[in-house]
Each structure stands twice: as C-alpha cells, then as structure tokens.
Amino acid sequence: MSSFSWVKEFRASRSRQRMMQLLLRVTIGILAGIYALFPVVFIISSSMDPANSLAYSRFVPRNASPVNYQRLLSNPIYPYPRWMLNSIKVSSTSSVLAVFLTALSAYAFSRFRFRGRRPLLLTVFLIQVFPNTLAMVALFLLIQQIGYYIPSLGLNTHGGLILVYLGGVLGFNTWLMKGFFDSIPRDLDESAMIDGASHWQAFRHVVLPLVRPILAVVGILTFIGTYGDYVLARVLIQSKEDFTLAVGLYTLVATQYTQQWGVFAAGALIGALPIMVVFLFLQDQLVSGLTRGAVRG
Amino acid sequence: MNTVKVRARGAFRPLAFFLEAIPRIAPRLLGLAVVNAFALWFLYQLVIDGVWFLSAAISIIALGINVIFLREHLYPFRWLSPGLVFMVLMVAYPVLFTVYTAFTNYGDGHLLTKPQAIRVLEKEQYLPEGAPTYQWTAFRSPSGEYVLWLVADNGETLLARPSEPAQKVTPGQADVGPLGEDGIPQSIKGYQRLSRVDSVRFLSELGKLAFGQAPNTIKINTLDQAAQYQQQYVYDKKQNALVDRATGTVYHADDTEGVFVSSDGQALRPGYQVLVGWENFQRLLASPALRGPFIRVFIWTVAFGLLSALLTFVLGLFLALVFDDPAVPARKLFRSVLVIPYAVPGFISILIWVGMLNPELGVISTALQKLLGWSPPWFSDPWWTKAGVLLVNLWLGYPYMMLVCSGALQAIPDELYEAAEIDGASAWQRFWNITLPLLLISVGPLLIGCFAFNFNNFVVIYLFNRGGPPMADAMTPAGHTDILISYTFRLAFASRRGADFGYAATITTVIFLVVAIITAFNFRYTKVWEEVSESV
Amino acid sequence: MKPKALVLLGLVLTLVLSAACAPKATPTPTSPPTIAPTKAPTEMPTEAPTKVPRKLTIWADELRAPVMEEVSKAFTAKYGVDVAVEMVPFGDMRDRLKVAGPAGEGPDIIMGPHDWLGELVSSGLLAPIDLGAKKELFLSAALQAFTYEGKLYGMPQMTENVALFYNPKLVAEAPKTLDELEKVAGQLESEGKVKYGFLIHAGDAYHFFPIMTAFGGYVFGRDAQGNYNPQDVGIDSPGSIAAAEWLDMMVKRGHLSKDVDWEVMHTMFQDGKAAMIISGPWALPRIKESGISYAVSKIPAGPAGEARPFIGVRGFMVSAFSKDLLLAQTFLTEFVATEEIMQRIFELDPGASAFLPVRERIKDPDTAAFAEAGENGLAMPAIPEMSTVWSAWGDAVTLIYQQRLSPDEAFKKAAEQIRTAIKGG
C-alpha cells in the first residue's frame, strides 16, 4: 500500500538520528554486558585457583593454573562429561515435550470457551506456586512406586526425572503462551476452518508457525530450568553415573567444610556452554511472525 | 468455538451410522482402548499390592480420559489432557501429600508408620536372665544345610541343628569327629567345617536360622557369640500394645500421640506417625513465632516479592526493547552475553556476589572505599542487607524477564507503532500506550508468578546472609532479611524434637494460602487485559 | 443418541482389547529376591569362593566414598560378598535415610558424625551395634559419643575438632592463655605486620565454643552418666557470659571484625594478613596449598581452665532397616575394625583415627596437634534438642560482633529463646 513507501522515505531521511540511536543501544548493551559478566569473571578466577577458594578480590589468584579443569575432566570418581551428557539429554527431552504439552494447553485455553476455563487457569497457576520443599518426600515415594511397575520410569532413571519435570511445566508457561496465542487474531483460525480444516489442522498449519517466538522462549526457559535444577534431581537420582550436571556439581560443594569451589566453578563454566549454544540457536526464532502485513486483508 | 455439525433428525439407521462414523472415530476409540487396557493392567498390579493412592490417581486419570474423549462437549479438554495428567500426578499429588502431612505428626521421632515401628521394635532381642552364651563354629553340608558346634562359658558343648533340639554331644557320638587343638571337632559326618572367613561369607544364611527348638532357640548374635536370644517386644493385637517379655511391662499404643507408653509413663522409641488433626495448626496460631517479629517478616516478604518482580521486569523489559531492533550490530552476541547470569548455577553466583560485596576483601567494597571513602555495610546493616539481596536477585532474575519480554514483544504488530508514529506519538507515548498494555496481557500473570516465586525464594535469602543480620529485639530467632518461609521453617526444624515435618507442612500450607489469596486477588485484573486483547 | 452409541462402542473395544492382553502376574516388589542357597557342592570353601548373592550397601559422603570403595574391594576379595558404596552428599544423607530407610531403599551402613544420633535413633532408624571384644580398641571418648541412652549405635572412625592455626613466622610461640593471645595479637597489629592478629569468623558459635569453655561456660549440662541434659541450658551461665564479654572486648579493640566470614578468614591467613585463626583439619588442604607457613596448637586456656573444643566423631552406623544386620555388623567388627583396614582408612582420609592402635602411631604433626587440642574436648551433644541451639546461639554471637547488643543481653536472650523452643514453642 502506498502509505508504506511514504513511511520508508520518512524514516530514511532520519538516518543520522538512526545511527545515534543504534550507537546508544550498543552502549547500553556494553554497560549491561559488564554488569552481567562481572561476577562471571570471578567465577573464572575461582576456577583457576588450585586452593579451591572462592575469589573475593583478586582477578588472578595466587598460583593460578588450570589444574581444576584437569581435576574435573579426568577425575576417576566424578564422571563429569557423562554428567553433561545426562543433563543435555534430560533437558532437551523435557523442553521439547514441555513445549508440545504447553502449546496444546495454551491453544485450548485461548481458543475455546468452556465452563471452568478461568477457574482451571487459575488452579493451574496457583498449584505451581505451592512451595515444594516437602514435595520431595512425596515425589520420591511416588516415583519409587511407579518404578516398581514401569522400571524405566522409576527411581534413579532419567525417565522418572523427566516425568516429574513435565509435571511442573504447565503452570506459568501456559499463561505465557496463552497470552501470545490470544494476540493471534481468531479470524485466522476461523477462515481456515471454514475452508474445511479441523481444529488440529488449524493449530498445526496456521497458528503454530505464527507463535514460534514464544515456543522458542518456553523451550529455552524449560531447558535452562531443568538443566540447573538440583533439588528434584538429587532426590530422584542416586547413582553417580546418572547424576545430572547440577547434582554432580552440587556434591562438590555440599560437603561440610571442604568445598571445592575451584572445581565447581570450572564445572559451572563448562556446563553453561550448552545453554549458550541452545540460546544462540533459538534466537533466530525470536522474530515476529506478524509483521510484513501478510496477515491483514 | 467448536464447529457444530448439524445433522438432520431422522430415524437412526445403524448401518449407515457406523459406516459413516467409523473412519472418523475409530482412531480415537482405538487409542482409548489402548489407554484403558494399560490403565486396567496398572490398576490390577497396584490393587494387588495395596498401593492405594496411586490406584486412586490412575483410576481418576483413566476415567477422566475416557469421559473427555467420549463426550463431545468436553472437546477442549482433549487438548488439555496430556498436560493435566502430568500436573495431577506430579504436582497435585505432592501438594495433597503436604497438606495431608500437615495433619500428622510426621517428623523426627514419629517417622515410621505404626506397622513399621512395630516391626522395628519386634526386631529387638534380649537375653533372658541366666541364659548361657556360646562360642560357635559352623559346619556346612554340600546341600547347604548347617549345624553349629557350641561351646558354653562353662565348657559345655552342644550340637545344634535348625529346628531340632540342641544335643549335648561328645566327640565320637552323633557323627562328630575328634576334637582338634582348639577344642572344636575337625569334622562332622556330611559337613565341612567353615573357617572364620567362610563363616562371614555364609553369614547371611546363618544369621537367619534358628538353631535348636523353640522355646530354646539359639541365634547367632555376632561372629563370636550365639545365644538364646529372644524377641523382646511382642505386639498384642487385642490389647493394641507391645509386651516386653524381659520385664513384662505392657506398652500401650497411644494412637493420638503416636507412641508406645507404659502405665508409668515410660515411652518406647521409636514412635510412629499418626493423624493429629488440627493440632499443628493450633500450635502455629499459638506459637510465639506469630507474636514475635512475624509482622515485620511478613511485610519484608511481600516487599521482597514485589520489588524483585518489579525490578527484574523493568530491567528485563528495558534490555528486551533495546535489542528488539534487528539493525543493532552483534545483536545475537549481546543477547547471549546478557542471558549468561541465567545460565550459570545460582549457587555459585550468589556466593560470588557475597564475596564481591564483602566489606573486608570484596572487590566492590574495596573499590567503593577507594572512590568514595566509604562502602555500605552490606551484611551487618538491616537496610543495606535488604538492598544487597535485592541487587543480587535482580542480577539473577533479569535474564528471565528479558527472554520473556523478547518473546512477547513479537506479538505486537509493527503496524501499530507505525500508525502511532505517523500520528506524531513520541517514543515514550508509544511505549506507554501500546507496548506496555499489550505486553502485560501475556506477561502480566508472569509478574504475579514472579512475585509468588520470590515470596518463597528461600535459596537467595539463605545463601546471601542466612536471613541475617539477626534481629536484636525479637522473641524468636529471626533475621532482618528472613522471609516468611525461612523464618517459620527454622522454627519447625529447630524444635525440641529435631525436624518436625508435620509442622513444616502446616506452615507451608498456611503460607501457600496467603500467597494464593494475594495472587487470586490480582487475577481479577488480568480479566481486564484479556478483554482488551480480544478487541485488538 | 450418537454420544451413547459412541460410549458403547468405546467400552466394547476396551473390553476386547484388555481381554486380549491379560495382565501378567508380576512378583510383589517388596523385598529383593531371597537368597537361594547354593546347591553346587563346595569342596574346600577357601579356594574358589562361590559368591552368595548377598550385597552390602554403604552410604558415604564425597570424601569417604572413594575410601570405602577401595576398602570394600578388599572385603569382597576376601569374603566373596559384594559391597556397593553409594556417594550421598553430606547435607542430604539424613533426609534421604529418613525417607529411603523405611521405604526399603536404604543402605545397610551409613557413615556420618555422631551428632546425628539424636534424630536418627529417636526415629528408629539405627540399630544398636555390639562391638564385642573389639570395643577395647577404640578411644573411649569416641565410644561415649556414639552411645545414646545407654546403647552403642556406631563404630567410631575418627575424631575431629578445631584448634589454633598460627603463622610461626609472625608468632614465635603459640600463646598459652587467652590474655597472651590478645597481647600478641595487639602487638602484631600495632606493628602493622598484620591486619588482624587473631580471627574467628563472624557469627560462628561452633568455633567459639572452646573459648566459652575456657571461661567455664557450657551449652547443656551433663548428668552423672555423662548424658546431656536439655533442661540445663548453659548459654546464660556466668562462664558463658564471661566468654561473651571477652568476645565483645576483642571486637571493641578491633581485634575481631564482623565482616570476616569463613572464606575471608582463610584468605587472610593464607595471605599472611592474619596471624592466628581457629579452624579445623578440613582447612589443611587449602592452607597447605597456599604455601603459607603454619603450625597447629591447642587453643589457649582461659581463667576457668583449658579450652575444650567440640569433638565430632565420625563413624559407621547401621540402619535399622538393613536387610542383613548381622552381616553389616560383622563387616564392621570383623573387617573394618582391624589395624590393616583402619590404617588404610587413615591414610586415605587423614584425621585423628579413633582406633587406638592407629591413633597411637600417628606421626603427622598436624594430626597429632589436632588430637592433642581435642584431648579433653567435649563430644558435641547428639540430643535432638541441640537443633534448637544453633540459630539462637549463632545469632547471639553475631549480634556481639555487630555490636548491636551487649554480651550479657545477647546471651541471655539466646538462652531464653532456646528454653522456649525446647518447651515446644
């Protein structure tokens, strides 16, 4: 439409102002980056400290050496690489399944009007808010029982752990997705269905592609959430070969006095890499599907 | 909006109906049948073993699935069913368990169920007065049977087989070979003598055997000793008591307290868990915890939740907006760097922050000292500690908000901004009137969720300064940064009995109710936002 | 009409399918398969060990698990019984035992400190141990620590206590009394050689306890048998308050700082900025690694006598839910309680062994010094009421460091809070 090209012209003439704006954004980015990375620098310092202490004031510890990385990777007792693989496996599976489950539920809440919708939404939300400190005992017993009948989902299995994680996925993420779904106009669904599509087809082919940003967000939130969880994992997983990364690292510092902060720091840093990779990968999805006016008309 | 298929009312023509309906509904019915078969199998196992809760849960779920998939007007629930199944099992169950526990005295001293406690007590053994103790040597037959050679303190020697009375034998009698140097027969016909090492190897079996005949059965107590140990406590179902056979004392089961107690007040250890009704709740209401600094702790908890949510949202949204522009160079890199606080385990990050802020050695404090000649007393002053924990929580939480906002911002169509710009709206006006309202539709509930999460964010508070600095004028141990859950839990776990899980569950439930009420109240506002979105 | 037919159809299909796959009978999953006695003839059992399918499970924390793994391999080799060692984080062990034990998933043997006895025994989770003749071979104080209400519930492995670390380059000779300590600290500070002459990290009551005893203070009184009496709270006794006043004085004179936490305390000592600190043997690895010169000595005595630190005794306990109590106990008394194994354990997990033949042979000066410092130490109370003490007591000490309450008020208030909690507040 003609009004668009006019707008483009209008914008182009303000190119210098635009440059300033970009510069400002980059500066903010750098400042924020410093704020974000500053403590991480100390984590790196701690990882280089053979005496295993937490770095408080020095950037470069006394006797700095990468010995902690060696201790970590070649430790005969702690299978760190295996832990990383376990974590990646559990977290990826959980996040993929979580996105799927949440999308189904969010679509239903967004598109259908049925009795009990709002109370159910509220319940789903509230139930997640319940402090789960004592839930550990309950979950242990539950998974133990399930494990008797379905061994692959019992205690000390990754299947059981994923099962528990999926339970906690529905709450907040459903709300987040539902909100996003709400912003996709219903006309789209309706026009598809008038053309003979079922709900499922409308969901899969029309709506889902448009909500990719929020799928990516829920995916990475679930990935990070399950990756860093040590509370649930340490209750359910006992043998050290099956530890997830978070649990394994936790055992390094859960001792009474001899916490190995250096090794922990090294482990935490290496462990953060998969998250960064996933995030870099998913960032491409964080693009709006509603621009370009393709939707209107 | 379900598409409604209108069918002409007419005679029910079975054949036509089936032929028409089958391809459509067959997959669904088949799936249902598979689910039901699985559920029935599972239930069968559970019921055999008496696992009641799980049976109930599976029945409800299976029933629910059937109803949902067979009744047309419950169509929306088919979409919800997978998520709901997981939620019921993994979230609802622990919640119900916790609430149930609140009505019991489950905790140290009352950890076991009554049958378990009885079992443990029935394992206790005693030696009746005057009963001799023996040194034993075991002999084993190739078919796995055992016989014991016993030497009493008074030199008497016995041969004991399981379930047969022990016989006094001398070498030469009853297939017993000659004595060796150590006074023990070198062989018994049909049996091999077990060395000490082998005795250990077969100890599991030996330990379970009762040699001799009742009531004078001899059991192995240690590697060196066997004697006529008797079970000390016997449970008498009629009396509902444990009888001590050594002293004859009768310990009645007090099912309201969960303990076995004799008439003169002696109680057996362990006790067992029992339902105590509202006792825990009454205790909570009457507790000095509520009278003490409770109000202060509560106010701070609410403030902490609100401020955490607000601050992280503001910073997260700000950064999301800054990088919402595709033209920003190295955008992906910036975003990845900014998400790092979320990718690093909070455990170590919080402690590093504590270290950086440490007034003696921490980098931030020493830098501030150099620049300003003063640095805040981060951990000893109540207000600065509060500021400090909020600062750390901000660092930990803003990436989440940034991520969420980055996603949610994509839902706002560009046309709105362009139209507004044409109309001459300033950047701030565009933000305030377009971005924020539309964003809050999806993110609004998350803010409430963030509040609820931080309301109970025990970890940050504990790792930062254990809830300190301590309140100097409180009746119960409390710190200035204690939140409700850390404060009350400390009371529950530092009680005279050690850890009182029942009481902790009560506290958890009550705190949950408080948060739920605040949260539910806030939801009335989200209804408004929802309607706004429908008119866009 | 249609819905009804649907339902009918659905039910029919379900029945057909479930009949088709009849449920298989699975064994009740309550206990592990019972041992089937070996029918195969055994010639001379000492030659080729026929493995009886019996297994012992040991829970140990991250430091001790590797030690026990090595040691238990020897056991398996000698006796043919498998031993599984599971590493459980120290902080989780009790909670896990409380849930796993009764549920049948627990271990046979658990390794932990004696102060767990109160809560574990009162919940029926531990079985008494009969050491038989081997009892004589253990340090009596350690045995006493593992005795609860007259019965022995653990076999001691080693004892731990705090002592004074000092830097011989700065402090020629370890101070013998607290007054001397203060003088030396003051001197070093005024000479500018150190920032702090002496440090206890802020707010920690455990490390402060020995000083309290040096003034005659105590936490719980003891009865004639040596059991701790929860009705006799000694935090506000004259001795304890005197100690609190000493602490207050040290803070006021600038010798102790409220901002020094455990990490800072050690960093300063390692950097030579603090001359003397109170810490335990767990700090040895990092102090050694830092290269700073150090020595260990007894904590200086006070007006009421010598300083008696808390003794923590680590040992082996047997779970009441063990499927084979006899075997577990025999593992301990027959195999572990021998010079060979205890010596090996000592080598892998250095610490003042509670096994006398090994303890008397300790040559390492540091371990010997710690053992000496703890010679007259007091076993940490294992009674459940001890849990009421830490928060209140720790807060009181913190308040003194932060100078927000007078020592008198702080300790009196703590005692009151403890008494209320014990009564059941």
PDB file of N, CA and C in Angstrom, chain B residues 158-168 211-214 216 218:
ATOM      1  N   LEU B 158      27.645 -78.330  72.809  1.00  0.00           N
ATOM      2  CA  LEU B 158      26.364 -78.706  72.238  1.00  0.00           C
ATOM      3  C   LEU B 158      26.465 -78.774  70.728  1.00  0.00           C
ATOM      4  N   LEU B 159      25.602 -79.602  70.180  1.00  0.00           N
ATOM      5  CA  LEU B 159      25.490 -79.633  68.731  1.00  0.00           C
ATOM      6  C   LEU B 159      24.071 -79.159  68.407  1.00  0.00           C
ATOM      7  N   ALA B 160      23.964 -78.175  67.566  1.00  0.00           N
ATOM      8  CA  ALA B 160      22.634 -77.632  67.300  1.00  0.00           C
ATOM      9  C   ALA B 160      22.324 -77.636  65.811  1.00  0.00           C
ATOM     10  N   ARG B 161      21.153 -78.163  65.501  1.00  0.00           N
ATOM     11  CA  ARG B 161      20.678 -78.096  64.127  1.00  0.00           C
ATOM     12  C   ARG B 161      19.430 -77.223  64.103  1.00  0.00           C
ATOM     13  N   PRO B 162      19.112 -76.688  62.942  1.00  0.00           N
ATOM     14  CA  PRO B 162      17.898 -75.852  62.885  1.00  0.00           C
ATOM     15  C   PRO B 162      16.672 -76.707  63.181  1.00  0.00           C
ATOM     16  N   SER B 163      15.825 -76.187  63.991  1.00  0.00           N
ATOM     17  CA  SER B 163      14.542 -76.805  64.302  1.00  0.00           C
ATOM     18  C   SER B 163      14.628 -78.145  65.016  1.00  0.00           C
ATOM     19  N   GLU B 164      15.798 -78.499  65.470  1.00  0.00           N
ATOM     20  CA  GLU B 164      15.896 -79.717  66.285  1.00  0.00           C
ATOM     21  C   GLU B 164      16.461 -79.320  67.627  1.00  0.00           C
ATOM     22  N   PRO B 165      16.104 -80.029  68.675  1.00  0.00           N
ATOM     23  CA  PRO B 165      16.649 -79.602  69.974  1.00  0.00           C
ATOM     24  C   PRO B 165      18.169 -79.794  69.987  1.00  0.00           C
ATOM     25  N   ALA B 166      18.832 -78.893  70.695  1.00  0.00           N
ATOM     26  CA  ALA B 166      20.293 -78.972  70.774  1.00  0.00           C
ATOM     27  C   ALA B 166      20.694 -80.157  71.614  1.00  0.00           C
ATOM     28  N   GLN B 167      21.715 -80.846  71.154  1.00  0.00           N
ATOM     29  CA  GLN B 167      22.121 -82.053  71.883  1.00  0.00           C
ATOM     30  C   GLN B 167      23.474 -81.845  72.524  1.00  0.00           C
ATOM     31  N   LYS B 168      23.579 -82.388  73.696  1.00  0.00           N
ATOM     32  CA  LYS B 168      24.910 -82.403  74.322  1.00  0.00           C
ATOM     33  C   LYS B 168      25.640 -83.590  73.710  1.00  0.00           C
ATOM     34  N   PHE B 211      18.590 -72.121  65.484  1.00  0.00           N
ATOM     35  CA  PHE B 211      19.074 -73.455  65.838  1.00  0.00           C
ATOM     36  C   PHE B 211      18.418 -73.914  67.112  1.00  0.00           C
ATOM     37  N   GLY B 212      18.316 -75.214  67.244  1.00  0.00           N
ATOM     38  CA  GLY B 212      17.636 -75.700  68.430  1.00  0.00           C
ATOM     39  C   GLY B 212      16.141 -75.617  68.224  1.00  0.00           C
ATOM     40  N   GLN B 213      15.437 -75.917  69.268  1.00  0.00           N
ATOM     41  CA  GLN B 213      13.986 -75.954  69.114  1.00  0.00           C
ATOM     42  C   GLN B 213      13.347 -74.949  70.037  1.00  0.00           C
ATOM     43  N   ALA B 214      12.265 -74.382  69.576  1.00  0.00           N
ATOM     44  CA  ALA B 214      11.564 -73.409  70.418  1.00  0.00           C
ATOM     45  C   ALA B 214      11.125 -74.075  71.699  1.00  0.00           C
ATOM     46  N   ASN B 216      13.716 -72.755  73.172  1.00  0.00           N
ATOM     47  CA  ASN B 216      15.120 -72.510  73.464  1.00  0.00           C
ATOM     48  C   ASN B 216      15.939 -72.343  72.197  1.00  0.00           C
ATOM     49  N   ILE B 218      18.482 -70.982  69.600  1.00  0.00           N
ATOM     50  CA  ILE B 218      19.751 -70.268  69.720  1.00  0.00           C
ATOM     51  C   ILE B 218      19.987 -69.523  68.414  1.00  0.00           C
TER      52      ILE B 218
END
